[in-house]
PDB file of C-alpha atoms in Angstrom:
ATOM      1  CA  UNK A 330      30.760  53.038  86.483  1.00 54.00           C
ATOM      2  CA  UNK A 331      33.152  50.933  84.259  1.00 62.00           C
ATOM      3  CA  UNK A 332      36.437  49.461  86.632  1.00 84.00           C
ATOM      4  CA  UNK A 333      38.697  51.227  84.123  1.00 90.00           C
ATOM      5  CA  UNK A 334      37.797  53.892  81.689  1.00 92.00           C
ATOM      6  CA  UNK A 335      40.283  54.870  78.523  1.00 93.00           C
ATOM      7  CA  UNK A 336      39.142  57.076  76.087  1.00 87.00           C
ATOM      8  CA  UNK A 337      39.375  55.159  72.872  1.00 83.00           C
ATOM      9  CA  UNK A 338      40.417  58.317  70.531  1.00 86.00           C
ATOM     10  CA  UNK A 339      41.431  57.775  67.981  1.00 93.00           C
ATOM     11  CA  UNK A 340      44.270  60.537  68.684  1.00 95.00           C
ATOM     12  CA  UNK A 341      46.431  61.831  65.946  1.00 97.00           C
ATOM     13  CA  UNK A 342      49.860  63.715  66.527  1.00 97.00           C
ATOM     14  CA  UNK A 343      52.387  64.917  64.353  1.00 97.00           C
ATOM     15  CA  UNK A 344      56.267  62.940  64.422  1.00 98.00           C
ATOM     16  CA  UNK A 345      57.986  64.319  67.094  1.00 97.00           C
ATOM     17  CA  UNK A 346      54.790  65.496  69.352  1.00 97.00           C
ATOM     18  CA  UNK A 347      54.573  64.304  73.108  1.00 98.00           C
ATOM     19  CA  UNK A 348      51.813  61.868  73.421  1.00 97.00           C
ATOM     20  CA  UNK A 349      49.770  61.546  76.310  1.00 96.00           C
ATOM     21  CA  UNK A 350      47.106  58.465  77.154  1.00 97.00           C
ATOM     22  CA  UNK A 351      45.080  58.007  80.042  1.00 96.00           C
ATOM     23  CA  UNK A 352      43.412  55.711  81.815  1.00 95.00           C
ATOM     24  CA  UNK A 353      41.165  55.914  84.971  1.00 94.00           C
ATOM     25  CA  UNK A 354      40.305  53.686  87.270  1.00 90.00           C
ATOM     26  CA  UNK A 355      37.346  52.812  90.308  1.00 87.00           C
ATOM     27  CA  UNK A 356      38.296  50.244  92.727  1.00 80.00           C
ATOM     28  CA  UNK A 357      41.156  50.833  95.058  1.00 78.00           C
ATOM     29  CA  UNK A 358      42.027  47.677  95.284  1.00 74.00           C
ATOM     30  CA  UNK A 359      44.531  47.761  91.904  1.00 72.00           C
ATOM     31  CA  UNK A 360      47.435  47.009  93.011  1.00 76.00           C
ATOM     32  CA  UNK A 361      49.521  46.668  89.845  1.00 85.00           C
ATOM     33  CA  UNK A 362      49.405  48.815  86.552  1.00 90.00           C
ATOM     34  CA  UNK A 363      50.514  48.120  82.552  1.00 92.00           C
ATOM     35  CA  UNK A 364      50.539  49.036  79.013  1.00 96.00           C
ATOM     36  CA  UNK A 365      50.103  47.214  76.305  1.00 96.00           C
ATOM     37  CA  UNK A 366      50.787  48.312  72.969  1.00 97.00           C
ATOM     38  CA  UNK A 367      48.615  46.476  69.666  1.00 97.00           C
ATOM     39  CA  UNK A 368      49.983  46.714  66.430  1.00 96.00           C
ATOM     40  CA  UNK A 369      47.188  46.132  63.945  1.00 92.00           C
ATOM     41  CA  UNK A 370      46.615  42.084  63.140  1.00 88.00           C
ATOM     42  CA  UNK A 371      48.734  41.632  66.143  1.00 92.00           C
ATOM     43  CA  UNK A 372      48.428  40.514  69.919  1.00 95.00           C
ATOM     44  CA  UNK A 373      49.141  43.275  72.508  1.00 95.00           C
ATOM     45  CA  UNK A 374      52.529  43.502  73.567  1.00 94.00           C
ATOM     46  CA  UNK A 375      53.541  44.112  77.473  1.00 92.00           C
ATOM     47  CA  UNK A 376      55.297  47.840  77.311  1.00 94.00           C
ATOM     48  CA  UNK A 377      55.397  49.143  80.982  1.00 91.00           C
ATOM     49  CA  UNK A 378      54.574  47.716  84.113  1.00 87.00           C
ATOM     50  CA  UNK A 379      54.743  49.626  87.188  1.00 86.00           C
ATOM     51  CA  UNK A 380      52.930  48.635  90.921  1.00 81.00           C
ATOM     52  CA  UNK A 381      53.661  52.381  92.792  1.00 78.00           C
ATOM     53  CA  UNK A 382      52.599  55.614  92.324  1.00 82.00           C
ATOM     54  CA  UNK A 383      55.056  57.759  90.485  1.00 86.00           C
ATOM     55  CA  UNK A 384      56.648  57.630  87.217  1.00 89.00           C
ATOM     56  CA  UNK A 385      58.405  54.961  85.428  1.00 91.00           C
ATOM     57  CA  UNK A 386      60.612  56.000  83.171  1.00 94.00           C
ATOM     58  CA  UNK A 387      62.183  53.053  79.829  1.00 94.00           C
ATOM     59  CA  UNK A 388      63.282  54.956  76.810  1.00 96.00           C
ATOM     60  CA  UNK A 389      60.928  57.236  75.082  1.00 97.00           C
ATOM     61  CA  UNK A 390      58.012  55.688  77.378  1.00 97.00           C
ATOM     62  CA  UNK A 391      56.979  57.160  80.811  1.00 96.00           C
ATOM     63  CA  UNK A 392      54.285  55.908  83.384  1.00 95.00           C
ATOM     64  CA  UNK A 393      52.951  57.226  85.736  1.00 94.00           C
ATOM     65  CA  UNK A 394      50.307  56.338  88.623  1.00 93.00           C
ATOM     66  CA  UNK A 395      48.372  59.170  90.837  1.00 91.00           C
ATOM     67  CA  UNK A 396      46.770  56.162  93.298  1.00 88.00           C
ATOM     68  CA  UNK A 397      45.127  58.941  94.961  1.00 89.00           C
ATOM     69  CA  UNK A 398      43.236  59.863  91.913  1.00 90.00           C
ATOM     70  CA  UNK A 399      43.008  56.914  90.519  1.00 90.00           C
ATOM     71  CA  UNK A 400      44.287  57.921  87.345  1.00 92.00           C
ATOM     72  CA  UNK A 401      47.459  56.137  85.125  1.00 94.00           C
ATOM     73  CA  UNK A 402      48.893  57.811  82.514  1.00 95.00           C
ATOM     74  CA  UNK A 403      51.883  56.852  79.673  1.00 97.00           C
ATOM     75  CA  UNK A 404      53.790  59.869  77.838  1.00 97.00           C
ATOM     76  CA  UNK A 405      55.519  59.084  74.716  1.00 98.00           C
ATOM     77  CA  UNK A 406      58.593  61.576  73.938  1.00 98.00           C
ATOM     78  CA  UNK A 407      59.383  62.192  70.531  1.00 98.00           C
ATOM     79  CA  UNK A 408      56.500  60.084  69.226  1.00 98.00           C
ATOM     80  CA  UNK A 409      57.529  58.312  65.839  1.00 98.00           C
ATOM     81  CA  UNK A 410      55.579  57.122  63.000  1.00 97.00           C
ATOM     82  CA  UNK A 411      56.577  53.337  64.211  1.00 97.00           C
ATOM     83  CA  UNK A 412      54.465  54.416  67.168  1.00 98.00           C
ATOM     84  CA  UNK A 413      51.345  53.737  65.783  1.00 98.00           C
ATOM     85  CA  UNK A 414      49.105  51.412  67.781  1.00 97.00           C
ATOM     86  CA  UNK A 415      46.282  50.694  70.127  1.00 96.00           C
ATOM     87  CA  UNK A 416      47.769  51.331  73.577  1.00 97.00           C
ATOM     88  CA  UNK A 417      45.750  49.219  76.270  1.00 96.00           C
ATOM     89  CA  UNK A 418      45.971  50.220  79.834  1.00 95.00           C
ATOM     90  CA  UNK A 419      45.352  47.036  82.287  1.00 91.00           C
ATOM     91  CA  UNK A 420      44.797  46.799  85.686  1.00 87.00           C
ATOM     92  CA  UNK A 421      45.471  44.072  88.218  1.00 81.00           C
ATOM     93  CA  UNK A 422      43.750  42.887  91.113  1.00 73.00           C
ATOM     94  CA  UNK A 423      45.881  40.133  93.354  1.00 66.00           C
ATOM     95  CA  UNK A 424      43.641  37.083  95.079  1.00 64.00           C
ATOM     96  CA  UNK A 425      44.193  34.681  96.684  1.00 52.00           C
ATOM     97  CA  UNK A 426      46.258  31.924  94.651  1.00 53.00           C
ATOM     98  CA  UNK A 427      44.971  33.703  91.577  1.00 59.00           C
ATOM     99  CA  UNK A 428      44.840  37.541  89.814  1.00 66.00           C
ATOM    100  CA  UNK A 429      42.101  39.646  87.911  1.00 72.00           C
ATOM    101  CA  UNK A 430      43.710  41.678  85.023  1.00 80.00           C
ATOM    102  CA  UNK A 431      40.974  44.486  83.841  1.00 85.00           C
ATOM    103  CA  UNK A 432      42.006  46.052  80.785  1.00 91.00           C
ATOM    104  CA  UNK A 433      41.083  49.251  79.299  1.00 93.00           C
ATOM    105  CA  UNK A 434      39.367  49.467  76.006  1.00 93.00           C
ATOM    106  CA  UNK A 435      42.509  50.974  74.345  1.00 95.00           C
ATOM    107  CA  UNK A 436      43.290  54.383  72.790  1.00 96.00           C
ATOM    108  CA  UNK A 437      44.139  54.255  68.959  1.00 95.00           C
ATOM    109  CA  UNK A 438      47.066  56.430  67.838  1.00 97.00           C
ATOM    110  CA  UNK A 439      48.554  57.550  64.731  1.00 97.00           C
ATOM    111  CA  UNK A 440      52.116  59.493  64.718  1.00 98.00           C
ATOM    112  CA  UNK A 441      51.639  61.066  60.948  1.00 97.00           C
ATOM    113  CA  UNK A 442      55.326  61.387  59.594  1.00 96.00           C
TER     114      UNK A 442
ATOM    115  CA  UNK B 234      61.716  31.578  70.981  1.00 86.00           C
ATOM    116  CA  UNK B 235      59.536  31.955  73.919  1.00 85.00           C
ATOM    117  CA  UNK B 236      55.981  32.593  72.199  1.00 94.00           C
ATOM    118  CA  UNK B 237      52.389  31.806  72.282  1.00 97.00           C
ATOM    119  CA  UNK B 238      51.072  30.045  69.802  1.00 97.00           C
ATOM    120  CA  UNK B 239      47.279  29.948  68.622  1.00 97.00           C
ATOM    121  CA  UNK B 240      45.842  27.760  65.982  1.00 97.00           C
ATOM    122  CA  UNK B 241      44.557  28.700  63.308  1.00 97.00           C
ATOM    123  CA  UNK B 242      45.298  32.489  62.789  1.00 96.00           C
ATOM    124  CA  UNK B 243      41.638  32.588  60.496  1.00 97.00           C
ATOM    125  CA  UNK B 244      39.021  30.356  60.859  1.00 97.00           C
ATOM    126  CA  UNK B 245      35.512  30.837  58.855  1.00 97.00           C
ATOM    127  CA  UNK B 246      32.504  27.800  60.107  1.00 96.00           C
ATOM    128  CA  UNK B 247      29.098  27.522  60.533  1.00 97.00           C
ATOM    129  CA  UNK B 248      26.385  27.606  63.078  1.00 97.00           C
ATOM    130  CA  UNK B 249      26.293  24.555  65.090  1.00 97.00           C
ATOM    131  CA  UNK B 250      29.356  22.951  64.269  1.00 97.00           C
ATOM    132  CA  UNK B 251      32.120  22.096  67.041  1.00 97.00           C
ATOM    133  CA  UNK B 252      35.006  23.676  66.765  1.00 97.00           C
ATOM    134  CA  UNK B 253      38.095  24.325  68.501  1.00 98.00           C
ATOM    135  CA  UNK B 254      41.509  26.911  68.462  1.00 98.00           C
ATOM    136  CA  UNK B 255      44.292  25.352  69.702  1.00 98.00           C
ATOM    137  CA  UNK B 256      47.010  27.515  72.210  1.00 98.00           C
ATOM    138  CA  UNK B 257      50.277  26.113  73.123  1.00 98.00           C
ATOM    139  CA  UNK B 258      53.017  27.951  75.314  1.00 97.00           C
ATOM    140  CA  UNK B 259      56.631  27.336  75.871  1.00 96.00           C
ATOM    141  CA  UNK B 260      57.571  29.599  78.743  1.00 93.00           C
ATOM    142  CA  UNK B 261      56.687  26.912  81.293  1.00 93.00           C
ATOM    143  CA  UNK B 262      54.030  30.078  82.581  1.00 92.00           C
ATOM    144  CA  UNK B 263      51.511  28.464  85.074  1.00 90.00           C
ATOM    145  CA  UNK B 264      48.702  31.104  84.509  1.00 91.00           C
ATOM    146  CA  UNK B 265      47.020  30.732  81.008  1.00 93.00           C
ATOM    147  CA  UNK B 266      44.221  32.906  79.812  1.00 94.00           C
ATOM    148  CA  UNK B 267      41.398  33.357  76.822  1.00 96.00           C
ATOM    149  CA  UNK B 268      39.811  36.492  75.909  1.00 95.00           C
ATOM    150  CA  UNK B 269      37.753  37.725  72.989  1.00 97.00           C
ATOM    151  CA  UNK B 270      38.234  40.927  71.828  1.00 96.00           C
ATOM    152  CA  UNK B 271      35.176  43.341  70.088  1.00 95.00           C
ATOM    153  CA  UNK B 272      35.177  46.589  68.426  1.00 90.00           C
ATOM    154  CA  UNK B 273      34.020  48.794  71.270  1.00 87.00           C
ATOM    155  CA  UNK B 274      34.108  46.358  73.906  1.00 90.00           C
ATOM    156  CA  UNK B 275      38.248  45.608  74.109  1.00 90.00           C
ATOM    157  CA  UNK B 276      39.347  42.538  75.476  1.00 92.00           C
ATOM    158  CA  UNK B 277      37.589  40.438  77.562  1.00 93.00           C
ATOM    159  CA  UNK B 278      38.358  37.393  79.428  1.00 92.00           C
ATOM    160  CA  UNK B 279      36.595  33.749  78.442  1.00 95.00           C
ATOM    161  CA  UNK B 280      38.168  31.478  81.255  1.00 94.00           C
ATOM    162  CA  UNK B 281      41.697  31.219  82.353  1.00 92.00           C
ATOM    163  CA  UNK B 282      43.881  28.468  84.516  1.00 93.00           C
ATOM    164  CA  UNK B 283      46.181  28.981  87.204  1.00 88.00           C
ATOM    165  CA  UNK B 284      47.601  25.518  86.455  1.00 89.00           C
ATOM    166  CA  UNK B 285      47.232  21.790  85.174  1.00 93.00           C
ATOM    167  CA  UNK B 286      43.467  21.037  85.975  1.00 90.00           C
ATOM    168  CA  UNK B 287      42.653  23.822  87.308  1.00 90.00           C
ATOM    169  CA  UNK B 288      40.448  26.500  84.924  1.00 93.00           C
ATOM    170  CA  UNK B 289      37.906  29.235  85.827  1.00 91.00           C
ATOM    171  CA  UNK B 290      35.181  31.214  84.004  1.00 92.00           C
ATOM    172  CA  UNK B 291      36.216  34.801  83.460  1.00 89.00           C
ATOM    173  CA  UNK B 292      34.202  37.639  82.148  1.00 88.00           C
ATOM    174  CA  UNK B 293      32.210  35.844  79.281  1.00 94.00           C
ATOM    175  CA  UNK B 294      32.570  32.295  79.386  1.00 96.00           C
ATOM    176  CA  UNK B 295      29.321  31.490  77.873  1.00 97.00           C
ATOM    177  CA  UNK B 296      29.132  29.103  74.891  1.00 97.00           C
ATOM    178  CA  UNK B 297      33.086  28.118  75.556  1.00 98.00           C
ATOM    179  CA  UNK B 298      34.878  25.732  77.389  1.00 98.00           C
ATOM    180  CA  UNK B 299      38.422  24.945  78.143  1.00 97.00           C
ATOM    181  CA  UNK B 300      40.847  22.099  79.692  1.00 95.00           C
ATOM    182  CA  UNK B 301      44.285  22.157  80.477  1.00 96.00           C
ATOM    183  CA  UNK B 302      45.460  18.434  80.923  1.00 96.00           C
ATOM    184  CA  UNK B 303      49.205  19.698  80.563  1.00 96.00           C
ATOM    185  CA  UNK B 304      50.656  22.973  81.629  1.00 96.00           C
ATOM    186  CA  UNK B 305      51.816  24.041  78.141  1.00 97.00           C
ATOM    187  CA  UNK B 306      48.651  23.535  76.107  1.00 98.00           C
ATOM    188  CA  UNK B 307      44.569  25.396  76.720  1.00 98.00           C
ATOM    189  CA  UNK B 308      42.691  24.997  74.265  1.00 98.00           C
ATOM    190  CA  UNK B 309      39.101  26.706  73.770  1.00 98.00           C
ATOM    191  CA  UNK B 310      36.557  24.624  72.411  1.00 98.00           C
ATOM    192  CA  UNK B 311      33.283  25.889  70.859  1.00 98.00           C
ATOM    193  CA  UNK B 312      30.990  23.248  70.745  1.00 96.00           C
ATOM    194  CA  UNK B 313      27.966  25.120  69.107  1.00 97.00           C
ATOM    195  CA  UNK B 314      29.182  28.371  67.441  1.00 98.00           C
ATOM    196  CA  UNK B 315      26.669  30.765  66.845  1.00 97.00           C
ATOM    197  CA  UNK B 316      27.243  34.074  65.368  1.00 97.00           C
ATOM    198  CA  UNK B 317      27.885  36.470  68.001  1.00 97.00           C
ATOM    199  CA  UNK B 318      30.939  34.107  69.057  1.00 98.00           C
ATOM    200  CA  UNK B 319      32.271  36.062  65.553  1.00 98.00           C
ATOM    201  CA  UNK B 320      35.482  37.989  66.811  1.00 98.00           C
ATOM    202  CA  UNK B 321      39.291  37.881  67.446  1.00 97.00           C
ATOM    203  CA  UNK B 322      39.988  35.221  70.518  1.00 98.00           C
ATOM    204  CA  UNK B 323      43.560  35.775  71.786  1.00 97.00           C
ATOM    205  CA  UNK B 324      45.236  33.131  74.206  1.00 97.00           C
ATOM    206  CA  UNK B 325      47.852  34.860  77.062  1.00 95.00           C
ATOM    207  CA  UNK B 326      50.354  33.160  79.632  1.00 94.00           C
ATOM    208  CA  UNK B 327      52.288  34.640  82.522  1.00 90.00           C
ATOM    209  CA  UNK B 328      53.790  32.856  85.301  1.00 84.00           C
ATOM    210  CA  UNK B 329      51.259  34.337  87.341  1.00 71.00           C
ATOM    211  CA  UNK B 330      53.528  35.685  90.409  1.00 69.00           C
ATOM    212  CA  UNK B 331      55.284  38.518  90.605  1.00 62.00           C
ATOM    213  CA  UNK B 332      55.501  39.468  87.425  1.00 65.00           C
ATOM    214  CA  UNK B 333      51.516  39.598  86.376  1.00 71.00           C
ATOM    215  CA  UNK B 334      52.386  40.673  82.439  1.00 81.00           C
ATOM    216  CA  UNK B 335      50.865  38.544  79.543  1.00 88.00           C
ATOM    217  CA  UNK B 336      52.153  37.232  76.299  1.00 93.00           C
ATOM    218  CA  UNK B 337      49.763  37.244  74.006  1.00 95.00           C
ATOM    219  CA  UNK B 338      49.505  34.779  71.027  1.00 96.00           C
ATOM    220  CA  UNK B 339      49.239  36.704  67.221  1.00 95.00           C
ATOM    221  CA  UNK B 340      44.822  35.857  67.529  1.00 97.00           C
ATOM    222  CA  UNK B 341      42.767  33.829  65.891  1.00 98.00           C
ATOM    223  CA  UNK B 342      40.065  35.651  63.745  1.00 97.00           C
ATOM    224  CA  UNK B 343      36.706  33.570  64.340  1.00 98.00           C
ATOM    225  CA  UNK B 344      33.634  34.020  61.847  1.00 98.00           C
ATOM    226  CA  UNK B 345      30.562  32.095  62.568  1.00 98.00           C
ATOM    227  CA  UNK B 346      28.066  32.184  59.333  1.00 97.00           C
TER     228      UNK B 346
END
C-alpha cells in the first residue's frame, strides 16, 4: 500500500459548488499535514497547513484531519472558476535533524463558470 | 521578493551530455530540496540538504547529483542524461523547523532526445 493515496480525478464542479478532495494516508507516524495548490506551468503553492486533527478553517478553504482514520480532507466553499488546479495533499514525517515530506499524487479540478 | 529561482525554465539536450539546472533561494531557508515530477507518478524527491554541505538521496536520486557549497544555491547536475530523466524537476526551500511548508521554484521542463 502507497504512504498516501489521492485520487487523481480529474473532478469537475459547477461555480459555486462545494468541493471536496481527499487524501488517505498509512503510517501513523505523520505528524504534520498540507495542501498545495498547482496552477498549470506553475510550481505548487503552500495553501493549508495544519499538524492536529480537526478542521482548519482560512477563507473559502477548510482542512480537516481524522488521525484516527487516517484520512485528510480540504473543502472549498463557493468554488470559483480561478479555482482551477491540481491540489496536492503532502504529508510529513519529523526525524531526527531532518523531515520526510510524502506528497500525494494530486487531484485535478476544474470549477466550469 | 522572497522566491525560488530555477534555471532554465525549458531545457531540450541530448543523451550523454552533462548538464545542469541551476536553483538559487533568497529566504535564507536551511532545508533545500529536488524533485521530479511525472504524469501519474506526482512529485518525487531527487536529494535534498538540510544545510551547507550537507545533502541526502531522496526517493530517486539515480543518475543526479547535487552540492550545496553555500546555503542559498543547490544545484542538480546531470552528468549523463538519458531519456527517462525527460520531465519537470522543481527545486523547494523551507527553513526546515517548525514551519515544514515548501516554496517551490516555477520548474524547469527537461527533455532528453
Amino acid at each position: 500500500q502507497k504512504e498516501v493515496e489521492q485520487d487523481p480525478g480529474p473532478l469537475s464542479v459547477p461555480e459555486g459548488a462545494i468541493v471536496s478532495l481527499n487524501c488517505t494516508y498509512s503510517n501513523s507516524a505523520f505528524q504534520y499535514f498540507m495542501w498545495y495548490r498547482q496552477y498549470s506551468r506553475k510550481g505548487p503553492e503552500l495553501l493549508m497547513y495544519t499538524y492536529s486533527s480537526g478542521n482548519k478553517e482560512d477563507g473559502r478553504f477548510t482542512a480537516q484531519v481524522d488521525k484516527s482514520s487516517k484520512y485528510i480532507s480540504l473543502f472549498i466553499r463557493d468554488s470559483q472558476p480561478s479555482d482551477s488546479a491540481t491540489y496536492l495533499c503532502a504529508i510529513v514525517t519529523p526525524g531526527a535533524g531532518s523531515y520526510q515530506l510524502t506528497f500525494g499524487k494530486g487531484t485535478k479540478l476544474s470549477v466550469i463558470p | 521578493e522572497a522566491q525560488v529561482t530555477q534555471n532554465p525554465r525549458y531545457l531540450i539536450t541530448v543523451t550523454g551530455k552533462k548538464l545542469t539546472v541551476t536553483c538559487s533561494q533568497n529566504m535564507n531557508h536551511e532545508y533545500m530540496s529536488w524533485y521530479r515530477q511525472d504524469p501519474g507518478l506526482g512529485l518525487r524527491q531527487i536529494y535534498y540538504s538540510m544545510n551547507v554541505e550537507v545533502t541526502d538521496k531522496g526517493d530517486v536520486p539515480e543518475g543526479y547529483k547535487v552540492s550545496r557549497k553555500e546555503k542559498r544555491n543547490f544545484p542538480l547536475i546531470l552528468e549523463s542524461p538519458s531519456p527517462n530523466q525527460t520531465s519537470l524537476y522543481f527545486c523547494a526551500s523551507s527553513t526546515g523547523t517548525g514551519d515544514y511548508g515548501y516554496t517551490f521554484g516555477s520548474g524547469t521542463r527537461l527533455t532528453v532526445v
